[in-house]
PDB file of C-alpha atoms in Angstrom:
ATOM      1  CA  UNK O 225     130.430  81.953 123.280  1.00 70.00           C
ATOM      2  CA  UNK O 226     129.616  83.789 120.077  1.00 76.00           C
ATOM      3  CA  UNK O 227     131.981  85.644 118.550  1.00 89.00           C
ATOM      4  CA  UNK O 228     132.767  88.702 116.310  1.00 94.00           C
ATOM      5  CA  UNK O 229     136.433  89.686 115.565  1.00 95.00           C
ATOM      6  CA  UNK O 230     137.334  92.789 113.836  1.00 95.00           C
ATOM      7  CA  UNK O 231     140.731  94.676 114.012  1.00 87.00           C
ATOM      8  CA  UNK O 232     140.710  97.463 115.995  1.00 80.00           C
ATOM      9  CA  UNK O 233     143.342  99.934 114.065  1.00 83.00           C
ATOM     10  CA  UNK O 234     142.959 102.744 113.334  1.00 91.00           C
ATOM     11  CA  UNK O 235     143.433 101.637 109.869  1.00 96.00           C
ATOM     12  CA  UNK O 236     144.592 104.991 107.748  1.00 97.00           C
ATOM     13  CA  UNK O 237     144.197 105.222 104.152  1.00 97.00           C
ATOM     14  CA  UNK O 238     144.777 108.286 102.030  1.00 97.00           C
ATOM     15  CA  UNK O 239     142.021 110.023  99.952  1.00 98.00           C
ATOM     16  CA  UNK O 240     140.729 108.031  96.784  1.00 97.00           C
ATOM     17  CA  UNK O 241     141.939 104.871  97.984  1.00 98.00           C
ATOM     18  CA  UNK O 242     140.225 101.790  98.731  1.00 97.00           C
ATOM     19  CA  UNK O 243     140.080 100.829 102.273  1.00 97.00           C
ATOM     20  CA  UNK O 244     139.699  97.335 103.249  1.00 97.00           C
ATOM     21  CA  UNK O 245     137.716  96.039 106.282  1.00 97.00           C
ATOM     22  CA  UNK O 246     137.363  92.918 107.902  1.00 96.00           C
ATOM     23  CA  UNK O 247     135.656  90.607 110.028  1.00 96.00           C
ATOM     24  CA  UNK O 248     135.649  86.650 111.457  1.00 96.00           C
ATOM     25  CA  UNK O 249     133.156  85.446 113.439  1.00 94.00           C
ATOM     26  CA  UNK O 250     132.602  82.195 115.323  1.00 91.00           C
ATOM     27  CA  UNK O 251     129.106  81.081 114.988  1.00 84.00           C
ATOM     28  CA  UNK O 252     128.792  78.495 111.691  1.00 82.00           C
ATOM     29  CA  UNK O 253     125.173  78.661 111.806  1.00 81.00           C
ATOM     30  CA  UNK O 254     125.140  82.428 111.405  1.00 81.00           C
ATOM     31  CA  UNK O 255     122.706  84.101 108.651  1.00 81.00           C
ATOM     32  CA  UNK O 256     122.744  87.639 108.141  1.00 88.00           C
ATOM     33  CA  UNK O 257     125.725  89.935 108.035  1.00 92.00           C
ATOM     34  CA  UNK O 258     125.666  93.579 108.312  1.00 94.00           C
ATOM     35  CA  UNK O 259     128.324  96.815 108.608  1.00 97.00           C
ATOM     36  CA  UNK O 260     127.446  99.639 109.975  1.00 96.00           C
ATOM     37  CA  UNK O 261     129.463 103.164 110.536  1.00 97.00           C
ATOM     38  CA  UNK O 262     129.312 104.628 113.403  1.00 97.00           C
ATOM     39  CA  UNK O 263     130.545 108.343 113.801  1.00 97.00           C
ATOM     40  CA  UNK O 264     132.060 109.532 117.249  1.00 93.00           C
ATOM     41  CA  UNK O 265     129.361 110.376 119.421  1.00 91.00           C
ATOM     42  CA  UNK O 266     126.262 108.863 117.130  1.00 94.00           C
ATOM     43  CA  UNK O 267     124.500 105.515 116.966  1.00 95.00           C
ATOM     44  CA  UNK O 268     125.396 103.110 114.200  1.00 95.00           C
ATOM     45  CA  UNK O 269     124.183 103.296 110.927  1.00 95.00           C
ATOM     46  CA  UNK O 270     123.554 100.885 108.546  1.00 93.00           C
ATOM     47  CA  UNK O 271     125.060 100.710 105.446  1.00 95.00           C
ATOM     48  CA  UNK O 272     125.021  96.870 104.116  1.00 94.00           C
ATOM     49  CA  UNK O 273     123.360  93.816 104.434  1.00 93.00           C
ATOM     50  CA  UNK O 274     124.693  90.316 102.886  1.00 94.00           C
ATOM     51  CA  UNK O 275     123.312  87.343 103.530  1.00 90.00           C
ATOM     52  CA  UNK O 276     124.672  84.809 100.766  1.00 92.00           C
ATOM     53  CA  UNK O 277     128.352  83.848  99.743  1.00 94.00           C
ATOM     54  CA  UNK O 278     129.680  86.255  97.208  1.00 95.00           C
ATOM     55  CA  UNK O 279     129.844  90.038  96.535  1.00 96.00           C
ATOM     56  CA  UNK O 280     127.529  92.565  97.006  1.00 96.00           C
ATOM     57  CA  UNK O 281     127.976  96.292  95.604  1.00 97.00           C
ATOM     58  CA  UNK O 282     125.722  99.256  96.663  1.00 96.00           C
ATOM     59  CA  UNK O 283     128.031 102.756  95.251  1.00 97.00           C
ATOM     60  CA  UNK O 284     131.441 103.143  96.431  1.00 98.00           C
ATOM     61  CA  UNK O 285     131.076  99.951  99.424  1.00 98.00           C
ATOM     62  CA  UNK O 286     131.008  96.177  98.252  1.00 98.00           C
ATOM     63  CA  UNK O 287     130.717  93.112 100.798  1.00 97.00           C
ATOM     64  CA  UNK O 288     132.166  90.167 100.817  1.00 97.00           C
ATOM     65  CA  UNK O 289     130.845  86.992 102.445  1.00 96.00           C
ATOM     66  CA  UNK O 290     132.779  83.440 102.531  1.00 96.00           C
ATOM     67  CA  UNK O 291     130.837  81.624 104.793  1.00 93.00           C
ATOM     68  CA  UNK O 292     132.910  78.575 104.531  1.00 93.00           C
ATOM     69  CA  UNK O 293     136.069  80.360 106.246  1.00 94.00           C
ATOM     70  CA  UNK O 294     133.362  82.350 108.421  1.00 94.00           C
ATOM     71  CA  UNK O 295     134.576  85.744 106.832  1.00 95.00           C
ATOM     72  CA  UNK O 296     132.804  88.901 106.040  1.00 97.00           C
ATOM     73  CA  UNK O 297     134.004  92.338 104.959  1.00 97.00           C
ATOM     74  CA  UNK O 298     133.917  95.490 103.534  1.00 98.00           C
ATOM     75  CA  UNK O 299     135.418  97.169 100.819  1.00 98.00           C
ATOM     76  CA  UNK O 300     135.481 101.156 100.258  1.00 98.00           C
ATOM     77  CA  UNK O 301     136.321 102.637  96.776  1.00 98.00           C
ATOM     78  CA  UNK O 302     137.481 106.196  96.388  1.00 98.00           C
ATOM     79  CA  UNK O 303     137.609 106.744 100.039  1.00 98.00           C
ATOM     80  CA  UNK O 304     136.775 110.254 101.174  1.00 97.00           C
ATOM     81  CA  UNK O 305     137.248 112.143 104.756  1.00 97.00           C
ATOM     82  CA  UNK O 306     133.491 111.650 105.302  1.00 97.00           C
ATOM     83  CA  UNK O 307     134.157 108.175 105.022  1.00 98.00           C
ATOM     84  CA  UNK O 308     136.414 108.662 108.370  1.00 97.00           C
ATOM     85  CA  UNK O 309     134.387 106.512 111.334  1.00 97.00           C
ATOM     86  CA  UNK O 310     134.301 103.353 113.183  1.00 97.00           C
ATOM     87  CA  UNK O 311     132.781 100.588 111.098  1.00 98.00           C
ATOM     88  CA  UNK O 312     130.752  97.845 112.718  1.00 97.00           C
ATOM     89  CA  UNK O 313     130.701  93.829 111.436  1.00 97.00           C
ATOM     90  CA  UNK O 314     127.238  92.684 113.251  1.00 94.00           C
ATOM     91  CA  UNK O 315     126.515  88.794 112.957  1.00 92.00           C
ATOM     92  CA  UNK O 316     123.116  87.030 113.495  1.00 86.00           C
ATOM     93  CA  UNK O 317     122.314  83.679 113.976  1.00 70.00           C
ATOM     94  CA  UNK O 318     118.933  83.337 113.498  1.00 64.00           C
ATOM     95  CA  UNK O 319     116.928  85.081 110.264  1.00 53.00           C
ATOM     96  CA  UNK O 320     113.506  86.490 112.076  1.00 49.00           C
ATOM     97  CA  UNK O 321     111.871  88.031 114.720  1.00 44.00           C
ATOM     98  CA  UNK O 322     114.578  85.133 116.937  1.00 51.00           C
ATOM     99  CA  UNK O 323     117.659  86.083 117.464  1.00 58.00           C
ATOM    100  CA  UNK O 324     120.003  89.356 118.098  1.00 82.00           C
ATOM    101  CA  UNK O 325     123.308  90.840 116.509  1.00 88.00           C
ATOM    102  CA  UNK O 326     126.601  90.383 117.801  1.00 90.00           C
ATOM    103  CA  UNK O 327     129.112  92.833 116.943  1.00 94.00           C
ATOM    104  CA  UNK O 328     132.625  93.341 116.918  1.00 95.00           C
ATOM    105  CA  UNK O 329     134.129  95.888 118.854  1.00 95.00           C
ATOM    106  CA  UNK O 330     134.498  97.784 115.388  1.00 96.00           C
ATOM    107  CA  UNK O 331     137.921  99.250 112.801  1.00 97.00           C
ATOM    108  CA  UNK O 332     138.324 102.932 113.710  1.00 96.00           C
ATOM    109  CA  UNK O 333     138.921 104.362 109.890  1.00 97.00           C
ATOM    110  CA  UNK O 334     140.827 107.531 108.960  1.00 97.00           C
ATOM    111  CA  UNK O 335     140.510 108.922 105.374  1.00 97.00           C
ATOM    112  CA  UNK O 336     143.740 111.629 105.438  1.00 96.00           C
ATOM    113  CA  UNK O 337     143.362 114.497 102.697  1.00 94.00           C
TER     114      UNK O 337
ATOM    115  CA  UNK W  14     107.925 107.235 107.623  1.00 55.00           C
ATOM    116  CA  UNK W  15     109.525 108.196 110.803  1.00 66.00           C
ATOM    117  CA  UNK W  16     112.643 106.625 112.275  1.00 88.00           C
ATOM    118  CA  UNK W  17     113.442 105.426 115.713  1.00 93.00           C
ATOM    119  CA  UNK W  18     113.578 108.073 118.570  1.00 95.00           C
ATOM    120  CA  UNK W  19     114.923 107.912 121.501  1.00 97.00           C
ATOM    121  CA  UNK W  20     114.436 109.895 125.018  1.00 96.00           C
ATOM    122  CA  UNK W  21     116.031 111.728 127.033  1.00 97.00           C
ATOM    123  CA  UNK W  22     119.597 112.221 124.903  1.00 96.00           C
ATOM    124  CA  UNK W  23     121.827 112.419 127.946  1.00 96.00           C
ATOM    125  CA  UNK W  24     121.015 111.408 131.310  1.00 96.00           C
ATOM    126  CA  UNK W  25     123.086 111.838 134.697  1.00 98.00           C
ATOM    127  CA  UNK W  26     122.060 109.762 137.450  1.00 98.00           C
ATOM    128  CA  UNK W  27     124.018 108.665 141.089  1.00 98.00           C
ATOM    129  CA  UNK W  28     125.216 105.413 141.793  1.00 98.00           C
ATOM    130  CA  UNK W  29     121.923 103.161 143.402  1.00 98.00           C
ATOM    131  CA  UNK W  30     119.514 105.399 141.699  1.00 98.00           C
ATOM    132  CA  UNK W  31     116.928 103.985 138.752  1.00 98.00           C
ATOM    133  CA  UNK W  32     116.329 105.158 135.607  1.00 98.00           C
ATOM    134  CA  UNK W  33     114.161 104.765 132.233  1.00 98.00           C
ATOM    135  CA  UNK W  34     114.816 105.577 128.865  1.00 98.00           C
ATOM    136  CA  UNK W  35     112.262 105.525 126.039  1.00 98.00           C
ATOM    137  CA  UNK W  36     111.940 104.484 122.212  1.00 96.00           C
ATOM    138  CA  UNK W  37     109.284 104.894 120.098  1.00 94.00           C
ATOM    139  CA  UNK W  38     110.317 102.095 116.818  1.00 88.00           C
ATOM    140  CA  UNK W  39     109.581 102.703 113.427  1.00 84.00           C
ATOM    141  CA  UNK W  40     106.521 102.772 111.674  1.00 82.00           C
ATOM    142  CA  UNK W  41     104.923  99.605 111.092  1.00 81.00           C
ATOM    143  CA  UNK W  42     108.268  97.823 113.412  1.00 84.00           C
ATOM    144  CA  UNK W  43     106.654  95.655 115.645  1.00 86.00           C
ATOM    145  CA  UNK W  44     110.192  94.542 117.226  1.00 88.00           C
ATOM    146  CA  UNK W  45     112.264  96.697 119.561  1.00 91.00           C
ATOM    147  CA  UNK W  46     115.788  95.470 120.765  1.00 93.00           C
ATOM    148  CA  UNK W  47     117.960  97.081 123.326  1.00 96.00           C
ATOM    149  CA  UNK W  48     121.763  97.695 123.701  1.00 96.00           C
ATOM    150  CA  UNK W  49     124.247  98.911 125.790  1.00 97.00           C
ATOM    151  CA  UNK W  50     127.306 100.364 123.903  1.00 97.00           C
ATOM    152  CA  UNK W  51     130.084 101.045 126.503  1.00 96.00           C
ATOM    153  CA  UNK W  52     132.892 103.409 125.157  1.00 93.00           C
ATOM    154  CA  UNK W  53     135.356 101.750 122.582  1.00 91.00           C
ATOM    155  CA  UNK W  54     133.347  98.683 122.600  1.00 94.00           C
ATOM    156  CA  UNK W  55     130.457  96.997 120.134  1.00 95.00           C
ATOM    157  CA  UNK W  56     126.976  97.540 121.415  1.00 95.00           C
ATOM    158  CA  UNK W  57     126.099  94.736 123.547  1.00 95.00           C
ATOM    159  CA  UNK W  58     122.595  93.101 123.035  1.00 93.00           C
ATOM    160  CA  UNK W  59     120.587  93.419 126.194  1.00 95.00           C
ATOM    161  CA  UNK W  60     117.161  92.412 124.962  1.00 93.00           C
ATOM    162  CA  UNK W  61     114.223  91.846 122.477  1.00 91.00           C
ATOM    163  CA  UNK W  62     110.273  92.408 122.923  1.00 91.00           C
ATOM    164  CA  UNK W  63     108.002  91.333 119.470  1.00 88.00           C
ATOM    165  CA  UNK W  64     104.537  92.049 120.030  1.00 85.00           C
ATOM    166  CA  UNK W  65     104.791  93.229 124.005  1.00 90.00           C
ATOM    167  CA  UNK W  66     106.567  89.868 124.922  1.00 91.00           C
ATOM    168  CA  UNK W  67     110.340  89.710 125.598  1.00 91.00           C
ATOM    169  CA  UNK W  68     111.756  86.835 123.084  1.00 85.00           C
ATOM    170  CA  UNK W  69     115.060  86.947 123.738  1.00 87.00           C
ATOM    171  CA  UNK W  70     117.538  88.280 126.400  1.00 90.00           C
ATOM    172  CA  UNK W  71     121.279  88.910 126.788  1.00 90.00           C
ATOM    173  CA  UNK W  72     123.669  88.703 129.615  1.00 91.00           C
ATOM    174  CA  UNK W  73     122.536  91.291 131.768  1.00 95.00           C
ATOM    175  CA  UNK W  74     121.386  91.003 135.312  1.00 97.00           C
ATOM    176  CA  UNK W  75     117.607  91.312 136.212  1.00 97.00           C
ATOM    177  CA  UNK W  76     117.798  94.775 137.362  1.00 98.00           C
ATOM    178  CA  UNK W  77     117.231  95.360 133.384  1.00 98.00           C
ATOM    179  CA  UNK W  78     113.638  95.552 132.298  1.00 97.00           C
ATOM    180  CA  UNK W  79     111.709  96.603 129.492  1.00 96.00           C
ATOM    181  CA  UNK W  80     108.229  96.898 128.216  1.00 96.00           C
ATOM    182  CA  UNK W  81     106.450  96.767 124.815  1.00 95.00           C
ATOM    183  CA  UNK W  82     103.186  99.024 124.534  1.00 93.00           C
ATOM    184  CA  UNK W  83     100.560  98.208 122.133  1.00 91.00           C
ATOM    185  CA  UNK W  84     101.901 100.800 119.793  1.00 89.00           C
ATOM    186  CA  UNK W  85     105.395  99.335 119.444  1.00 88.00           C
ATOM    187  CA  UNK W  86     106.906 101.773 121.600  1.00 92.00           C
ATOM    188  CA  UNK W  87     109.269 100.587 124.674  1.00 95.00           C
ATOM    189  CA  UNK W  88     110.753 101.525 127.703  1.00 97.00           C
ATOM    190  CA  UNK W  89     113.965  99.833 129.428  1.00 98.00           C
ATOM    191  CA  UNK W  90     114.524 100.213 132.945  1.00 98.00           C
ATOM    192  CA  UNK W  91     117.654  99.961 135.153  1.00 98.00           C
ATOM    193  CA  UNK W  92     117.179  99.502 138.703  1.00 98.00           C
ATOM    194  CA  UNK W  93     119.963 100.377 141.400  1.00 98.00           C
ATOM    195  CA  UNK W  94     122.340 101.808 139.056  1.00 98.00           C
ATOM    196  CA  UNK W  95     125.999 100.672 139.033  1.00 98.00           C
ATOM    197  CA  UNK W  96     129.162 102.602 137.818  1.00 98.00           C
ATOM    198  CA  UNK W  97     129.886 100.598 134.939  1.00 97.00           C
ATOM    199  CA  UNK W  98     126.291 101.187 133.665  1.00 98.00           C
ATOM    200  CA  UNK W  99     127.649 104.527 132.374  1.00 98.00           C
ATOM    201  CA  UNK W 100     127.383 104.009 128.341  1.00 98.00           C
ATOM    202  CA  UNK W 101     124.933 105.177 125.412  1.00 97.00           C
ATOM    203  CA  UNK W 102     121.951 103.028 125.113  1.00 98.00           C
ATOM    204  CA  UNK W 103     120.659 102.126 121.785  1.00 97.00           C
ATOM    205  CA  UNK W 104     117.245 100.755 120.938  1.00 96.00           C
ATOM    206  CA  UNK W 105     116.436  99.405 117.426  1.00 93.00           C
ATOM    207  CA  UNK W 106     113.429  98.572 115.513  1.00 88.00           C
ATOM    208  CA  UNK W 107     112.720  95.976 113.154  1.00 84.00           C
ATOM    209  CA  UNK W 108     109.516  93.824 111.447  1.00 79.00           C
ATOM    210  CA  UNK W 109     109.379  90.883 113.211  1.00 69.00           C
ATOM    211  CA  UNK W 110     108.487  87.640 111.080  1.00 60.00           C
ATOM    212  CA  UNK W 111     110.481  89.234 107.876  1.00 58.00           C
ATOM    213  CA  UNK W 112     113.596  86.900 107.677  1.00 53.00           C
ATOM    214  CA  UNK W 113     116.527  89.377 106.880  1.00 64.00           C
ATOM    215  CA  UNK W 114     114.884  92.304 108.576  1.00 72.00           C
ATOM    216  CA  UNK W 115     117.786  94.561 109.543  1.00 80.00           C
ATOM    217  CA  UNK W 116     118.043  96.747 112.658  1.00 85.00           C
ATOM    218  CA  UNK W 117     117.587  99.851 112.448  1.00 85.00           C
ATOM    219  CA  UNK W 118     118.753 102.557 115.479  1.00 92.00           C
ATOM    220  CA  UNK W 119     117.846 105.860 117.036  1.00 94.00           C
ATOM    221  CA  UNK W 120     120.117 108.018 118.216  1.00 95.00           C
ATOM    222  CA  UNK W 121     120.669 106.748 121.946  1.00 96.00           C
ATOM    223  CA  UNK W 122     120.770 107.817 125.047  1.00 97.00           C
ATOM    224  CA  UNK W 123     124.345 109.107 126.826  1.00 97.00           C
ATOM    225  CA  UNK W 124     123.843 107.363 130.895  1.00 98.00           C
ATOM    226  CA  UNK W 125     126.449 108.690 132.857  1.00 98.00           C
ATOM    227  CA  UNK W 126     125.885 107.079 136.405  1.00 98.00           C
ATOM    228  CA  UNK W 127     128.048 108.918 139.252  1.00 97.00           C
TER     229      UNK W 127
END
């Protein structure tokens, strides 16, 4: 059985912090690793991609993939309120039209003024 | 470019009843995938049509179907409703045959099944 682990929380970090994020998963063939946020009451949004070992920075988020030790996450710098949502680690196996996401059952964050 | 869209929003239906919920993908998405996202959980992948064939399926019973129209759009259907079918309902697009095409979501569909 596949697998995506995440830490529930909530995980609470104060305003202008970075938050940290993280994710295991179980599948060593796995390919392409995204996060998504996911406000209460709305469908997930994307908001990386990574697909080789090593960082990747887009603004204020950065990923981090270590395939090696199957772990992925996700780094937020200068955290803000708005930042304050469930974040996603989604897994899949196979790059292509094959293949669907696994997720984990998400890391409730709260960004306190 | 318009995004994924998904109808009706919310939905009530009674235990044994059947219902279907539409998507219409992405412009120039050829590849729809379905989930169930039950409350405090990850969405769960229920299935995948590229180019009006399913190609790929998760564990769900039969009583979930779905179509692909020639236009991309899709429909899944849930036959003789259960309690714990009660969750938002999430269908993505992407372009099928790209190799790190990512999924992209509408805005779901609330079930509540009584």
């Amino acid at each position: 059985q596949k697998e995506v682990e995440q830490n529930s929380g909530p995980l609470s970090v104060p305003e202008g912090a970075i938050a940290s994020l993280n994710c295991t998963y179980s599948d060593r063939v796995s390919q392409s690793f995204f996060w998504y946020r996911q406000y209460s009451g709305k469908s997930p949004e994307l908001i990386m991609s990574i697909y080789s070992n090593g960082d990747k920075e887009d603004g204020r988020f950065t990923a981090q993939l270590n395939k090696a030790s199957q772990y992925v996450s996700l780094l937020i710098r200068d955290s803000q309120p708005s930042d304050s949502a469930t974040y996603l680690c989604a897994v899949k196996a196979m790059p292509g039209s094959q293949g669907n996401l696994i997720f984990g059952k998400g890391t409730k964050l709260s960004v306190k003024p | 470019e318009t995004g994924v869209t998904q109808s009706p929003t919310h939905l009530i239906k009674t235990r044994g009843q059947q219902v279907t919920l539409r998507c219409s993908s992405q412009s120039g998405h050829n590849t729809v995938s379905w989930y169930q996202q039950a409350l405090g959980q990850g969405p769960q992948f229920i299935f995948q049509y590229y180019r009006e064939e399913e190609n790929g399926r998760g564990n769900f019973p039969p009583r979930f179907s779905g179509l692909q129209f020639p236009n991309y759009s899709s429909e899944l259907n849930v036959n003789a409703l259960e309690l714990d079918d009660s969750a938002l309902y999430l269908c993505a697009s992407s372009l099928g045959g790209e190799a790190y095409s990512p999924l992209h979501f509408g805005n779901g569909t609330r079930l509540t099944v009584t």
